Amino acid sequence: MSILRRLVAALLLVPIVALAAQAQEYRVQPGDVLQIEVLEDATLNRSAIVLPDGQITLPVAGTFRVAGRSIAQVQDDLARRLAPGFAAAPTVFVSLSALAPRQEPTPPRTIAIFILGAANTPGKVEVAPGSTLLQAIAQAGGLTPFAAKKRIQLRRVDKAGNEQIYKLDLDAIERGVAGGGSTRLVKGDVIVVPQRKLFE
């Protein structure tokens, strides 16, 4: 029976040890809320929000930086700062009561694509995310009369650095007999518009 109890106790300690390890590894960030407790003086107990500059302000301890430190480091520093006001070293506990709100990255307002060749305004074009091939060409002022509309190329580099080339027939797309005009562009896409050959 004693062996079973020891086994259960050991299993219960596993998540506690894991949480303690995580707390030691965590680094305080601006916006976090710290809970401060001083056993010898309850008037010092309070919650403190980490300011944008990474500091907190507490009675007696003053203003000091906590961002980038572990909870244990903050606790030791606070105890050291409070020590002159006590006959013996104070017992200080610091815990993390709330994490700073994590802001989701905002999507870019525009993405840069490039149009080369027989376009009215070739070069870099800023388009809204999700814009299509036809919309980008229209934004570039359309194509010149010398554009080889049946031989449009969309060049795209994937995450591995490999270039993919898609051949599109803009004439057929405009007539509605071929797809590709609604292809969504991504940042860095290059649209190549060749010039027509002599009898093309």
PDB file of N, CA, C and O in Angstrom, residues 9 18 20 32 35-36 42 55 73 94 110 114 127 129 132 134 139 144 149 154 163 165 170 182 185 188 192-193 200:
ATOM      1  N   ALA A   9       1.868   9.900  -5.270  1.00  0.00           N
ATOM      2  CA  ALA A   9       2.475  11.180  -4.886  1.00  0.00           C
ATOM      3  C   ALA A   9       3.472  11.644  -5.937  1.00  0.00           C
ATOM      4  O   ALA A   9       3.541  12.829  -6.276  1.00  0.00           O
ATOM      5  N   ALA A  18       6.844  20.577 -13.487  1.00  0.00           N
ATOM      6  CA  ALA A  18       6.831  21.142 -14.842  1.00  0.00           C
ATOM      7  C   ALA A  18       6.442  22.611 -14.818  1.00  0.00           C
ATOM      8  O   ALA A  18       7.043  23.441 -15.501  1.00  0.00           O
ATOM      9  N   ALA A  20       6.787  24.666 -12.310  1.00  0.00           N
ATOM     10  CA  ALA A  20       7.877  25.417 -11.687  1.00  0.00           C
ATOM     11  C   ALA A  20       8.988  25.687 -12.691  1.00  0.00           C
ATOM     12  O   ALA A  20       9.561  26.781 -12.738  1.00  0.00           O
ATOM     13  N   ASP A  32       2.515  42.499 -18.439  1.00  0.00           N
ATOM     14  CA  ASP A  32       2.259  41.430 -17.470  1.00  0.00           C
ATOM     15  C   ASP A  32       1.842  42.046 -16.132  1.00  0.00           C
ATOM     16  O   ASP A  32       2.207  43.185 -15.812  1.00  0.00           O
ATOM     17  N   GLN A  35       1.971  39.689  -8.975  1.00  0.00           N
ATOM     18  CA  GLN A  35       1.376  39.716  -7.643  1.00  0.00           C
ATOM     19  C   GLN A  35       2.510  39.723  -6.625  1.00  0.00           C
ATOM     20  O   GLN A  35       3.355  38.821  -6.631  1.00  0.00           O
ATOM     21  N   ILE A  36       2.538  40.739  -5.777  1.00  0.00           N
ATOM     22  CA  ILE A  36       3.604  40.907  -4.787  1.00  0.00           C
ATOM     23  C   ILE A  36       3.051  40.612  -3.398  1.00  0.00           C
ATOM     24  O   ILE A  36       2.008  41.148  -3.015  1.00  0.00           O
ATOM     25  N   ALA A  42       1.911  43.271   5.354  1.00  0.00           N
ATOM     26  CA  ALA A  42       0.824  43.060   4.394  1.00  0.00           C
ATOM     27  C   ALA A  42       0.457  44.329   3.632  1.00  0.00           C
ATOM     28  O   ALA A  42      -0.176  44.254   2.575  1.00  0.00           O
ATOM     29  N   GLN A  55       9.305  48.583 -16.469  1.00  0.00           N
ATOM     30  CA  GLN A  55       9.529  48.816 -15.047  1.00  0.00           C
ATOM     31  C   GLN A  55       8.228  48.715 -14.245  1.00  0.00           C
ATOM     32  O   GLN A  55       7.134  48.810 -14.802  1.00  0.00           O
ATOM     33  N   GLN A  73      14.256  36.040 -10.402  1.00  0.00           N
ATOM     34  CA  GLN A  73      15.171  37.186 -10.383  1.00  0.00           C
ATOM     35  C   GLN A  73      14.471  38.438  -9.869  1.00  0.00           C
ATOM     36  O   GLN A  73      15.050  39.213  -9.101  1.00  0.00           O
ATOM     37  N   VAL A  94       6.808  36.617  -5.332  1.00  0.00           N
ATOM     38  CA  VAL A  94       6.354  37.262  -6.568  1.00  0.00           C
ATOM     39  C   VAL A  94       5.797  36.176  -7.481  1.00  0.00           C
ATOM     40  O   VAL A  94       6.433  35.143  -7.687  1.00  0.00           O
ATOM     41  N   THR A 110      -0.989  46.531 -48.142  1.00  0.00           N
ATOM     42  CA  THR A 110      -0.715  46.245 -49.549  1.00  0.00           C
ATOM     43  C   THR A 110       0.441  45.265 -49.641  1.00  0.00           C
ATOM     44  O   THR A 110       1.204  45.091 -48.689  1.00  0.00           O
ATOM     45  N   PHE A 114       5.305  42.790 -59.194  1.00  0.00           N
ATOM     46  CA  PHE A 114       6.065  43.458 -60.249  1.00  0.00           C
ATOM     47  C   PHE A 114       5.513  43.056 -61.616  1.00  0.00           C
ATOM     48  O   PHE A 114       5.202  41.886 -61.843  1.00  0.00           O
ATOM     49  N   VAL A 127      -0.509  46.374 -54.498  1.00  0.00           N
ATOM     50  CA  VAL A 127      -1.901  45.937 -54.626  1.00  0.00           C
ATOM     51  C   VAL A 127      -2.403  45.454 -53.271  1.00  0.00           C
ATOM     52  O   VAL A 127      -1.617  45.111 -52.385  1.00  0.00           O
ATOM     53  N   PRO A 129      -3.878  42.885 -50.570  1.00  0.00           N
ATOM     54  CA  PRO A 129      -3.783  41.430 -50.416  1.00  0.00           C
ATOM     55  C   PRO A 129      -5.028  40.749 -50.982  1.00  0.00           C
ATOM     56  O   PRO A 129      -6.147  41.209 -50.764  1.00  0.00           O
ATOM     57  N   THR A 132      -6.267  39.926 -57.716  1.00  0.00           N
ATOM     58  CA  THR A 132      -6.102  38.923 -58.761  1.00  0.00           C
ATOM     59  C   THR A 132      -5.169  39.437 -59.853  1.00  0.00           C
ATOM     60  O   THR A 132      -4.810  40.622 -59.893  1.00  0.00           O
ATOM     61  N   LEU A 134      -5.873  39.861 -63.038  1.00  0.00           N
ATOM     62  CA  LEU A 134      -6.542  40.872 -63.857  1.00  0.00           C
ATOM     63  C   LEU A 134      -6.586  42.220 -63.150  1.00  0.00           C
ATOM     64  O   LEU A 134      -6.410  43.269 -63.773  1.00  0.00           O
ATOM     65  N   GLN A 139      -4.560  47.745 -62.601  1.00  0.00           N
ATOM     66  CA  GLN A 139      -3.961  48.777 -61.756  1.00  0.00           C
ATOM     67  C   GLN A 139      -2.693  49.337 -62.387  1.00  0.00           C
ATOM     68  O   GLN A 139      -2.318  50.482 -62.130  1.00  0.00           O
ATOM     69  N   THR A 144      -0.020  47.352 -73.346  1.00  0.00           N
ATOM     70  CA  THR A 144       0.161  48.129 -74.574  1.00  0.00           C
ATOM     71  C   THR A 144      -0.389  47.340 -75.767  1.00  0.00           C
ATOM     72  O   THR A 144      -0.608  46.124 -75.667  1.00  0.00           O
ATOM     73  N   LYS A 149      -0.561  38.911 -75.532  1.00  0.00           N
ATOM     74  CA  LYS A 149      -1.514  38.567 -74.471  1.00  0.00           C
ATOM     75  C   LYS A 149      -1.687  37.061 -74.290  1.00  0.00           C
ATOM     76  O   LYS A 149      -2.152  36.613 -73.246  1.00  0.00           O
ATOM     77  N   LEU A 154       3.244  34.239 -65.135  1.00  0.00           N
ATOM     78  CA  LEU A 154       3.228  34.590 -63.713  1.00  0.00           C
ATOM     79  C   LEU A 154       4.353  33.808 -63.058  1.00  0.00           C
ATOM     80  O   LEU A 154       4.337  32.582 -63.045  1.00  0.00           O
ATOM     81  N   GLU A 163      11.519  28.741 -58.183  1.00  0.00           N
ATOM     82  CA  GLU A 163      10.640  29.577 -58.997  1.00  0.00           C
ATOM     83  C   GLU A 163       9.676  28.711 -59.797  1.00  0.00           C
ATOM     84  O   GLU A 163      10.077  27.755 -60.463  1.00  0.00           O
ATOM     85  N   ILE A 165       6.748  28.885 -62.799  1.00  0.00           N
ATOM     86  CA  ILE A 165       6.310  29.731 -63.909  1.00  0.00           C
ATOM     87  C   ILE A 165       4.970  29.210 -64.424  1.00  0.00           C
ATOM     88  O   ILE A 165       4.855  28.048 -64.815  1.00  0.00           O
ATOM     89  N   LEU A 170      -4.150  35.550 -71.787  1.00  0.00           N
ATOM     90  CA  LEU A 170      -5.040  36.625 -71.356  1.00  0.00           C
ATOM     91  C   LEU A 170      -6.204  36.814 -72.327  1.00  0.00           C
ATOM     92  O   LEU A 170      -7.316  37.162 -71.912  1.00  0.00           O
ATOM     93  N   SER A 182      -8.511  34.917 -62.170  1.00  0.00           N
ATOM     94  CA  SER A 182      -8.849  35.129 -60.764  1.00  0.00           C
ATOM     95  C   SER A 182      -7.766  34.610 -59.825  1.00  0.00           C
ATOM     96  O   SER A 182      -7.983  34.521 -58.614  1.00  0.00           O
ATOM     97  N   LEU A 185      -2.794  36.894 -56.175  1.00  0.00           N
ATOM     98  CA  LEU A 185      -1.371  37.193 -56.162  1.00  0.00           C
ATOM     99  C   LEU A 185      -0.839  37.194 -54.735  1.00  0.00           C
ATOM    100  O   LEU A 185      -1.569  37.459 -53.783  1.00  0.00           O
ATOM    101  N   GLY A 188       5.656  39.560 -53.961  1.00  0.00           N
ATOM    102  CA  GLY A 188       6.825  39.188 -54.746  1.00  0.00           C
ATOM    103  C   GLY A 188       6.525  38.573 -56.093  1.00  0.00           C
ATOM    104  O   GLY A 188       7.452  38.299 -56.871  1.00  0.00           O
ATOM    105  N   VAL A 192       5.080  38.759 -66.217  1.00  0.00           N
ATOM    106  CA  VAL A 192       5.895  39.084 -67.389  1.00  0.00           C
ATOM    107  C   VAL A 192       4.984  39.146 -68.611  1.00  0.00           C
ATOM    108  O   VAL A 192       4.266  38.185 -68.909  1.00  0.00           O
ATOM    109  N   VAL A 193       5.029  40.281 -69.297  1.00  0.00           N
ATOM    110  CA  VAL A 193       4.196  40.486 -70.490  1.00  0.00           C
ATOM    111  C   VAL A 193       5.129  40.649 -71.694  1.00  0.00           C
ATOM    112  O   VAL A 193       5.682  41.733 -71.918  1.00  0.00           O
ATOM    113  N   GLU A 200       2.572  37.785 -85.017  1.00  0.00           N
ATOM    114  CA  GLU A 200       1.790  37.131 -83.950  1.00  0.00           C
ATOM    115  C   GLU A 200       0.436  37.815 -83.792  1.00  0.00           C
ATOM    116  O   GLU A 200       0.348  39.035 -83.733  1.00  0.00           O
TER     117      GLU A 200
END
